[in-house]
PDB file of C-alpha atoms in Angstrom:
ATOM      1  CA  MET A   1       8.155 -19.092   7.684  1.00 37.00           C
ATOM      2  CA  SER A   2       7.651 -18.068  10.898  1.00 44.00           C
ATOM      3  CA  GLU A   3       4.192 -19.617  13.082  1.00 44.00           C
ATOM      4  CA  HIS A   4       3.096 -16.094  12.958  1.00 47.00           C
ATOM      5  CA  THR A   5       2.583 -15.752   8.741  1.00 45.00           C
ATOM      6  CA  VAL A   6      -0.012 -16.837   7.225  1.00 42.00           C
ATOM      7  CA  THR A   7      -0.816 -16.158   3.783  1.00 47.00           C
ATOM      8  CA  VAL A   8      -3.843 -15.608   1.422  1.00 43.00           C
ATOM      9  CA  ARG A   9      -4.238 -15.192  -2.342  1.00 46.00           C
ATOM     10  CA  CYS A  10      -4.086 -12.218  -3.952  1.00 57.00           C
ATOM     11  CA  VAL A  11      -7.481 -11.260  -5.838  1.00 68.00           C
ATOM     12  CA  PRO A  12      -7.756  -8.694  -8.416  1.00 81.00           C
ATOM     13  CA  ALA A  13      -9.461  -5.182  -7.591  1.00 88.00           C
ATOM     14  CA  THR A  14      -7.636  -5.038  -3.944  1.00 88.00           C
ATOM     15  CA  PRO A  15      -3.950  -4.021  -2.872  1.00 90.00           C
ATOM     16  CA  CYS A  16      -1.185  -6.384  -4.370  1.00 86.00           C
ATOM     17  CA  TRP A  17       1.980  -4.419  -3.806  1.00 89.00           C
ATOM     18  CA  VAL A  18       3.374  -0.901  -2.087  1.00 93.00           C
ATOM     19  CA  SER A  19       6.606   0.410  -3.108  1.00 93.00           C
ATOM     20  CA  LEU A  20       8.574   3.057  -2.281  1.00 95.00           C
ATOM     21  CA  MET A  21       9.948   5.781  -4.234  1.00 92.00           C
ATOM     22  CA  ALA A  22      13.593   7.233  -2.206  1.00 92.00           C
ATOM     23  CA  ARG A  23      16.119   9.371  -2.964  1.00 90.00           C
ATOM     24  CA  ASP A  24      18.867   6.959  -1.600  1.00 91.00           C
ATOM     25  CA  LEU A  25      18.758   3.340  -1.753  1.00 93.00           C
ATOM     26  CA  LYS A  26      21.205   2.945   0.870  1.00 94.00           C
ATOM     27  CA  ASP A  27      19.635   5.275   3.528  1.00 95.00           C
ATOM     28  CA  ALA A  28      16.401   3.684   2.835  1.00 95.00           C
ATOM     29  CA  ARG A  29      17.552  -0.349   3.502  1.00 96.00           C
ATOM     30  CA  ALA A  30      19.987   0.932   6.717  1.00 97.00           C
ATOM     31  CA  PHE A  31      16.019   2.184   7.832  1.00 98.00           C
ATOM     32  CA  TYR A  32      13.632  -0.300   7.190  1.00 98.00           C
ATOM     33  CA  GLY A  33      15.765  -3.035   6.793  1.00 97.00           C
ATOM     34  CA  PRO A  34      16.587  -2.918  10.616  1.00 97.00           C
ATOM     35  CA  LEU A  35      12.867  -1.216  11.757  1.00 98.00           C
ATOM     36  CA  LEU A  36      10.979  -4.047   9.991  1.00 96.00           C
ATOM     37  CA  GLY A  37      13.377  -7.121   9.499  1.00 95.00           C
ATOM     38  CA  TRP A  38      13.838  -6.869   5.842  1.00 95.00           C
ATOM     39  CA  THR A  39      16.609  -8.565   3.727  1.00 94.00           C
ATOM     40  CA  PHE A  40      16.533  -7.094   0.203  1.00 95.00           C
ATOM     41  CA  GLU A  41      17.168  -8.543  -3.399  1.00 91.00           C
ATOM     42  CA  PRO A  42      17.926  -6.697  -6.420  1.00 86.00           C
ATOM     43  CA  GLY A  43      14.424  -5.743  -9.019  1.00 79.00           C
ATOM     44  CA  PRO A  44      14.137  -5.028 -12.387  1.00 73.00           C
ATOM     45  CA  ASP A  45      16.038  -1.073 -12.643  1.00 70.00           C
ATOM     46  CA  ARG A  46      14.087   0.003 -15.738  1.00 69.00           C
ATOM     47  CA  TRP A  47      13.585   3.090 -14.113  1.00 67.00           C
ATOM     48  CA  GLY A  48      16.509   3.136 -11.935  1.00 74.00           C
ATOM     49  CA  PRO A  49      17.651   1.486  -9.064  1.00 82.00           C
ATOM     50  CA  TYR A  50      14.757  -0.904  -7.660  1.00 87.00           C
ATOM     51  CA  LEU A  51      15.069  -3.465  -4.326  1.00 92.00           C
ATOM     52  CA  ARG A  52      12.871  -6.134  -3.353  1.00 91.00           C
ATOM     53  CA  ALA A  53      12.384  -6.179   0.582  1.00 93.00           C
ATOM     54  CA  VAL A  54      11.893  -9.855   1.598  1.00 89.00           C
ATOM     55  CA  VAL A  55      10.823 -11.169   5.053  1.00 87.00           C
ATOM     56  CA  ASP A  56      10.442 -15.143   5.589  1.00 82.00           C
ATOM     57  CA  GLY A  57      11.600 -16.059   1.342  1.00 81.00           C
ATOM     58  CA  VAL A  58       8.605 -13.699   0.763  1.00 82.00           C
ATOM     59  CA  GLU A  59       8.480 -10.238  -1.371  1.00 84.00           C
ATOM     60  CA  VAL A  60       6.586  -8.179   1.042  1.00 87.00           C
ATOM     61  CA  ALA A  61       7.938  -4.657  -0.586  1.00 91.00           C
ATOM     62  CA  GLY A  62       9.966  -2.516  -3.418  1.00 92.00           C
ATOM     63  CA  ILE A  63      12.010   0.151  -3.002  1.00 95.00           C
ATOM     64  CA  GLY A  64      13.059   1.986  -6.026  1.00 91.00           C
ATOM     65  CA  VAL A  65      15.101   5.566  -6.862  1.00 86.00           C
ATOM     66  CA  VAL A  66      14.178   7.776  -9.399  1.00 69.00           C
ATOM     67  CA  SER A  67      16.910   8.691 -12.217  1.00 63.00           C
ATOM     68  CA  GLY A  68      17.733  12.224 -13.389  1.00 59.00           C
ATOM     69  CA  ASP A  69      17.013  15.549 -12.355  1.00 61.00           C
ATOM     70  CA  TRP A  70      13.077  15.056 -10.992  1.00 59.00           C
ATOM     71  CA  GLN A  71      13.037  14.746  -7.468  1.00 65.00           C
ATOM     72  CA  PRO A  72      10.018  14.246  -5.998  1.00 71.00           C
ATOM     73  CA  PRO A  73       8.522  13.875  -2.722  1.00 83.00           C
ATOM     74  CA  VAL A  74       9.749  10.582  -1.138  1.00 88.00           C
ATOM     75  CA  ALA A  75       6.529   8.295  -0.581  1.00 93.00           C
ATOM     76  CA  TRP A  76       4.698   4.927  -0.356  1.00 96.00           C
ATOM     77  CA  THR A  77       2.365   4.121  -3.329  1.00 95.00           C
ATOM     78  CA  THR A  78      -0.057   1.321  -3.359  1.00 94.00           C
ATOM     79  CA  TYR A  79      -0.886  -1.005  -6.490  1.00 93.00           C
ATOM     80  CA  PHE A  80      -3.905  -2.878  -6.996  1.00 93.00           C
ATOM     81  CA  GLY A  81      -4.084  -5.857  -8.990  1.00 90.00           C
ATOM     82  CA  ILE A  82      -6.247  -5.894 -12.475  1.00 91.00           C
ATOM     83  CA  GLU A  83      -7.267  -7.975 -14.844  1.00 90.00           C
ATOM     84  CA  SER A  84      -6.816  -5.288 -17.678  1.00 92.00           C
ATOM     85  CA  ALA A  85      -4.345  -2.019 -17.244  1.00 93.00           C
ATOM     86  CA  ASP A  86      -5.594  -0.398 -20.133  1.00 95.00           C
ATOM     87  CA  GLU A  87      -8.905  -0.678 -19.481  1.00 96.00           C
ATOM     88  CA  ALA A  88      -8.659   0.186 -15.875  1.00 96.00           C
ATOM     89  CA  ALA A  89      -6.311   3.313 -16.714  1.00 97.00           C
ATOM     90  CA  ALA A  90      -9.158   4.140 -19.513  1.00 97.00           C
ATOM     91  CA  ARG A  91     -12.165   4.072 -16.831  1.00 97.00           C
ATOM     92  CA  ILE A  92      -9.760   5.928 -14.859  1.00 97.00           C
ATOM     93  CA  ARG A  93      -9.423   8.519 -17.397  1.00 97.00           C
ATOM     94  CA  GLU A  94     -13.051   8.406 -18.434  1.00 96.00           C
ATOM     95  CA  ARG A  95     -14.280   9.789 -15.066  1.00 95.00           C
ATOM     96  CA  GLY A  96     -12.158  12.606 -14.984  1.00 95.00           C
ATOM     97  CA  ALA A  97      -9.155  11.323 -12.973  1.00 96.00           C
ATOM     98  CA  THR A  98      -5.345  11.335 -14.054  1.00 95.00           C
ATOM     99  CA  VAL A  99      -2.749   8.954 -15.429  1.00 95.00           C
ATOM    100  CA  ALA A 100       0.378  10.019 -14.833  1.00 92.00           C
ATOM    101  CA  VAL A 101       2.409   7.226 -15.989  1.00 90.00           C
ATOM    102  CA  GLY A 102       1.920   4.736 -18.012  1.00 83.00           C
ATOM    103  CA  PRO A 103       0.208   1.331 -19.087  1.00 93.00           C
ATOM    104  CA  LEU A 104       3.696   0.489 -19.483  1.00 90.00           C
ATOM    105  CA  ALA A 105       5.550  -3.348 -19.813  1.00 85.00           C
ATOM    106  CA  PHE A 106       7.064  -3.480 -16.509  1.00 75.00           C
ATOM    107  CA  ASP A 107       8.583  -6.839 -15.271  1.00 69.00           C
ATOM    108  CA  ALA A 108       6.506  -9.694 -16.718  1.00 66.00           C
ATOM    109  CA  GLY A 109       3.033  -7.400 -16.386  1.00 79.00           C
ATOM    110  CA  ARG A 110       1.876  -4.040 -17.192  1.00 88.00           C
ATOM    111  CA  VAL A 111       1.847  -1.176 -14.705  1.00 89.00           C
ATOM    112  CA  ALA A 112       0.486   2.484 -14.369  1.00 93.00           C
ATOM    113  CA  LEU A 113       0.296   5.431 -11.995  1.00 94.00           C
ATOM    114  CA  ALA A 114      -2.172   7.464 -11.735  1.00 96.00           C
ATOM    115  CA  ALA A 115      -4.210  10.237  -9.332  1.00 96.00           C
ATOM    116  CA  ASP A 116      -8.371   9.716  -8.131  1.00 96.00           C
ATOM    117  CA  LEU A 117     -10.320  12.532  -8.237  1.00 95.00           C
ATOM    118  CA  PHE A 118      -8.532  14.060  -5.052  1.00 95.00           C
ATOM    119  CA  GLY A 119      -5.372  13.748  -5.849  1.00 95.00           C
ATOM    120  CA  ALA A 120      -4.069  10.634  -4.188  1.00 96.00           C
ATOM    121  CA  ALA A 121      -1.958   8.552  -5.986  1.00 95.00           C
ATOM    122  CA  PHE A 122      -2.223   5.111  -6.731  1.00 96.00           C
ATOM    123  CA  GLY A 123      -1.456   2.157  -8.897  1.00 95.00           C
ATOM    124  CA  ILE A 124      -2.567  -0.781 -11.230  1.00 93.00           C
ATOM    125  CA  TRP A 125      -0.739  -3.957 -12.107  1.00 90.00           C
ATOM    126  CA  GLU A 126      -1.915  -6.330 -14.585  1.00 88.00           C
ATOM    127  CA  GLY A 127       0.547  -9.586 -13.969  1.00 77.00           C
ATOM    128  CA  ASP A 128       0.496 -12.258 -11.717  1.00 66.00           C
ATOM    129  CA  LEU A 129      -1.896 -11.923  -9.267  1.00 51.00           C
ATOM    130  CA  GLY A 130      -0.529 -15.631  -7.530  1.00 45.00           C
ATOM    131  CA  CYS A 131       0.927 -13.565  -4.778  1.00 48.00           C
ATOM    132  CA  ALA A 132       0.772 -13.828  -1.415  1.00 47.00           C
ATOM    133  CA  THR A 133      -0.132 -11.469   1.223  1.00 49.00           C
ATOM    134  CA  TRP A 134       0.405 -11.528   5.027  1.00 48.00           C
ATOM    135  CA  VAL A 135      -2.056 -11.604   7.883  1.00 48.00           C
ATOM    136  CA  ASN A 136      -0.009 -10.923  10.898  1.00 54.00           C
ATOM    137  CA  SER A 137       3.569 -11.679  10.361  1.00 74.00           C
ATOM    138  CA  PRO A 138       6.019  -8.738  11.049  1.00 87.00           C
ATOM    139  CA  GLY A 139       7.409  -6.974   8.269  1.00 91.00           C
ATOM    140  CA  ALA A 140       4.487  -7.080   5.906  1.00 89.00           C
ATOM    141  CA  ALA A 141       1.907  -4.307   4.493  1.00 90.00           C
ATOM    142  CA  VAL A 142      -1.018  -6.068   6.272  1.00 88.00           C
ATOM    143  CA  TRP A 143      -3.095  -2.901   6.041  1.00 90.00           C
ATOM    144  CA  ILE A 144      -3.919   0.302   3.598  1.00 94.00           C
ATOM    145  CA  GLU A 145      -5.981   2.916   4.181  1.00 95.00           C
ATOM    146  CA  LEU A 146      -7.338   5.827   1.988  1.00 97.00           C
ATOM    147  CA  ARG A 147      -7.628   9.183   3.731  1.00 96.00           C
ATOM    148  CA  THR A 148      -9.899  11.613   1.970  1.00 96.00           C
ATOM    149  CA  VAL A 149     -12.217  14.124   2.460  1.00 95.00           C
ATOM    150  CA  ASP A 150     -15.028  12.229   0.956  1.00 95.00           C
ATOM    151  CA  PRO A 151     -14.505   8.476   1.188  1.00 95.00           C
ATOM    152  CA  PHE A 152     -17.834   7.881   0.002  1.00 94.00           C
ATOM    153  CA  ALA A 153     -17.208   9.865  -3.606  1.00 95.00           C
ATOM    154  CA  ALA A 154     -13.799   8.031  -3.385  1.00 96.00           C
ATOM    155  CA  ALA A 155     -15.354   4.725  -2.612  1.00 95.00           C
ATOM    156  CA  LEU A 156     -17.516   5.347  -6.209  1.00 95.00           C
ATOM    157  CA  PHE A 157     -14.807   6.039  -7.813  1.00 97.00           C
ATOM    158  CA  TYR A 158     -12.568   3.029  -7.461  1.00 96.00           C
ATOM    159  CA  GLY A 159     -15.454   0.946  -7.384  1.00 94.00           C
ATOM    160  CA  GLU A 160     -15.736   1.809 -11.173  1.00 96.00           C
ATOM    161  CA  VAL A 161     -12.353   1.492 -11.840  1.00 96.00           C
ATOM    162  CA  PHE A 162     -11.870  -1.797 -10.378  1.00 94.00           C
ATOM    163  CA  LEU A 163     -15.066  -3.084 -10.731  1.00 93.00           C
ATOM    164  CA  TRP A 164     -15.620  -3.688  -7.303  1.00 92.00           C
ATOM    165  CA  ASP A 165     -19.742  -4.594  -7.798  1.00 89.00           C
ATOM    166  CA  SER A 166     -19.570  -7.427 -10.322  1.00 88.00           C
ATOM    167  CA  ARG A 167     -16.500  -9.335  -7.932  1.00 89.00           C
ATOM    168  CA  ASP A 168     -17.756 -12.598  -7.131  1.00 86.00           C
ATOM    169  CA  PRO A 169     -18.480 -11.910  -2.810  1.00 86.00           C
ATOM    170  CA  ALA A 170     -17.083 -15.784  -1.751  1.00 82.00           C
ATOM    171  CA  HIS A 171     -13.914 -13.589  -2.705  1.00 80.00           C
ATOM    172  CA  PHE A 172     -14.441 -10.131  -2.561  1.00 85.00           C
ATOM    173  CA  GLU A 173     -16.567  -7.903  -0.199  1.00 89.00           C
ATOM    174  CA  VAL A 174     -17.043  -4.044   0.241  1.00 91.00           C
ATOM    175  CA  ARG A 175     -18.850  -3.106   3.521  1.00 91.00           C
ATOM    176  CA  TYR A 176     -19.082  -0.347   5.940  1.00 92.00           C
ATOM    177  CA  GLU A 177     -17.350  -0.607   9.037  1.00 89.00           C
ATOM    178  CA  HIS A 178     -16.177   1.299  12.258  1.00 88.00           C
ATOM    179  CA  GLU A 179     -16.640   4.585   9.767  1.00 91.00           C
ATOM    180  CA  ARG A 180     -14.935   3.060   7.353  1.00 92.00           C
ATOM    181  CA  VAL A 181     -16.332   1.785   3.781  1.00 93.00           C
ATOM    182  CA  VAL A 182     -13.635  -1.480   3.840  1.00 93.00           C
ATOM    183  CA  LEU A 183     -12.344  -3.759   1.502  1.00 91.00           C
ATOM    184  CA  ARG A 184     -12.676  -7.922   2.362  1.00 89.00           C
ATOM    185  CA  SER A 185     -10.643 -10.116   0.404  1.00 83.00           C
ATOM    186  CA  GLU A 186     -10.494 -13.825   0.969  1.00 77.00           C
ATOM    187  CA  GLY A 187     -12.555 -13.468   4.687  1.00 80.00           C
ATOM    188  CA  ARG A 188     -10.290 -10.665   6.052  1.00 81.00           C
ATOM    189  CA  SER A 189     -10.223  -6.982   6.107  1.00 85.00           C
ATOM    190  CA  VAL A 190      -7.220  -5.359   3.548  1.00 87.00           C
ATOM    191  CA  ALA A 191      -8.036  -2.000   2.830  1.00 92.00           C
ATOM    192  CA  ALA A 192     -10.230   0.947   3.819  1.00 94.00           C
ATOM    193  CA  LEU A 193     -11.634   4.678   2.805  1.00 96.00           C
ATOM    194  CA  ARG A 194     -12.171   6.648   5.881  1.00 95.00           C
ATOM    195  CA  THR A 195     -12.467  10.381   6.007  1.00 95.00           C
ATOM    196  CA  ALA A 196      -9.328  12.324   6.804  1.00 91.00           C
ATOM    197  CA  THR A 197      -9.423  16.468   6.249  1.00 88.00           C
ATOM    198  CA  GLU A 198      -6.538  17.167   8.256  1.00 87.00           C
ATOM    199  CA  VAL A 199      -4.086  15.852   5.758  1.00 90.00           C
ATOM    200  CA  VAL A 200      -3.599  15.858   1.538  1.00 93.00           C
ATOM    201  CA  PRO A 201      -5.584  12.401   0.617  1.00 95.00           C
ATOM    202  CA  HIS A 202      -3.399   9.446   0.475  1.00 96.00           C
ATOM    203  CA  TRP A 203      -3.296   5.488   0.718  1.00 97.00           C
ATOM    204  CA  GLU A 204      -1.872   5.483   3.964  1.00 96.00           C
ATOM    205  CA  VAL A 205       0.473   1.673   4.071  1.00 96.00           C
ATOM    206  CA  PHE A 206       0.897  -0.291   7.532  1.00 95.00           C
ATOM    207  CA  PHE A 207       3.270  -2.811   8.444  1.00 95.00           C
ATOM    208  CA  SER A 208       2.793  -5.223  10.681  1.00 93.00           C
ATOM    209  CA  VAL A 209       5.207  -4.593  13.747  1.00 95.00           C
ATOM    210  CA  ALA A 210       5.360  -7.568  16.376  1.00 93.00           C
ATOM    211  CA  ASP A 211       5.440  -4.488  19.249  1.00 96.00           C
ATOM    212  CA  THR A 212       3.814  -0.712  17.949  1.00 97.00           C
ATOM    213  CA  ASP A 213       5.328   1.226  21.019  1.00 97.00           C
ATOM    214  CA  ALA A 214       9.218  -0.873  20.382  1.00 97.00           C
ATOM    215  CA  ALA A 215       8.933   0.252  16.820  1.00 98.00           C
ATOM    216  CA  VAL A 216       8.030   3.738  17.371  1.00 98.00           C
ATOM    217  CA  HIS A 217      11.646   3.980  19.715  1.00 98.00           C
ATOM    218  CA  HIS A 218      13.706   1.981  17.150  1.00 98.00           C
ATOM    219  CA  ALA A 219      12.523   4.252  13.956  1.00 98.00           C
ATOM    220  CA  THR A 220      13.501   6.837  16.039  1.00 98.00           C
ATOM    221  CA  ALA A 221      17.313   5.470  16.840  1.00 98.00           C
ATOM    222  CA  LEU A 222      17.532   5.165  13.063  1.00 98.00           C
ATOM    223  CA  GLY A 223      16.483   8.684  12.626  1.00 97.00           C
ATOM    224  CA  GLY A 224      13.220   8.702  11.791  1.00 97.00           C
ATOM    225  CA  ALA A 225      10.014  10.901  13.589  1.00 98.00           C
ATOM    226  CA  VAL A 226       6.983  10.075  15.141  1.00 98.00           C
ATOM    227  CA  VAL A 227       3.871  11.573  13.158  1.00 97.00           C
ATOM    228  CA  ASP A 228       1.205  10.438  15.335  1.00 96.00           C
ATOM    229  CA  ASP A 229       2.172   8.688  18.600  1.00 97.00           C
ATOM    230  CA  PRO A 230       0.918   5.227  19.017  1.00 97.00           C
ATOM    231  CA  SER A 231      -2.567   4.455  20.138  1.00 96.00           C
ATOM    232  CA  GLU A 232      -5.450   2.367  19.735  1.00 95.00           C
ATOM    233  CA  SER A 233      -7.496   1.576  16.951  1.00 91.00           C
ATOM    234  CA  PRO A 234     -10.282  -0.884  15.673  1.00 89.00           C
ATOM    235  CA  TYR A 235      -7.474  -3.308  13.794  1.00 87.00           C
ATOM    236  CA  GLY A 236      -4.481  -2.798  16.533  1.00 90.00           C
ATOM    237  CA  ARG A 237      -2.176  -0.368  18.245  1.00 96.00           C
ATOM    238  CA  VAL A 238      -1.014   1.903  15.341  1.00 96.00           C
ATOM    239  CA  ALA A 239       1.598   4.739  14.996  1.00 98.00           C
ATOM    240  CA  ARG A 240       2.178   7.026  12.302  1.00 97.00           C
ATOM    241  CA  LEU A 241       5.721   7.386  11.347  1.00 98.00           C
ATOM    242  CA  ARG A 242       8.302   9.109   8.901  1.00 97.00           C
ATOM    243  CA  ASP A 243      11.477   7.851   7.502  1.00 97.00           C
ATOM    244  CA  ALA A 244      14.926   9.136   7.376  1.00 93.00           C
ATOM    245  CA  GLU A 245      14.086  11.052   4.175  1.00 93.00           C
ATOM    246  CA  GLY A 246      10.494  12.268   4.915  1.00 94.00           C
ATOM    247  CA  GLY A 247       8.341   9.080   3.711  1.00 95.00           C
ATOM    248  CA  VAL A 248       5.214   9.036   5.625  1.00 96.00           C
ATOM    249  CA  PHE A 249       4.087   5.204   6.777  1.00 97.00           C
ATOM    250  CA  SER A 250       2.486   3.693   9.727  1.00 97.00           C
ATOM    251  CA  VAL A 251       2.677   0.484  11.777  1.00 97.00           C
ATOM    252  CA  ILE A 252       0.469  -2.035  13.548  1.00 95.00           C
ATOM    253  CA  SER A 253       0.437  -3.973  15.757  1.00 90.00           C
ATOM    254  CA  PRO A 254      -2.538  -5.949  14.239  1.00 82.00           C
ATOM    255  CA  ASN A 255      -5.752  -7.930  16.668  1.00 78.00           C
ATOM    256  CA  GLY A 256      -5.548 -11.176  17.576  1.00 63.00           C
TER     257      GLY A 256
END
């Protein structure tokens, strides 16, 4: 592993995985591999071709393709770890939100896809939560941010679904900082909910890069596009990009 790699135990109720639904695995691989330094390994193909992205021997993301005629927009989905996918799915429905798929058995666990009260899609994953998540290593998803019209109402929803109030404060904390509701896991900030009225509500994935400006130039050379130019944030220098098939994500050079 590189000297910048730090592993942290993934705990329930926080983001544990990110996955892209692409139209063409070859095109997605050709874009994200060079940009984020990923190599690829085959993953479970129950729902179509699927690859796991790997950096320094650690799986950091997934890329799949929808089989059949249905062609949804290319998009990244954030999955939250949970002890019981069935119980979490029931809590989602009880609060008036939507469970679109599952829970279903998948890759030695159970998975479901849902949308919150404002339409932001997310996943839930019941399985091995002994995963490693990275703090500063380039290529890893190091920050997840909900852009929504009412982050406080959204925080209440997710808090009830994932039982945030009952979590051990030694491993899990919810706080307000930098005009965001922030989730902290194992002593570090991992996700946030913030106000955004100019975009459709969604969970945005931020991948760590060594140099944000260089990553922007590299992304455009690979056929992507810049959505928001590089700028400073409380957590590092960020830029919002669109991949060659239209999937939106962000890159960040983390502070420290």
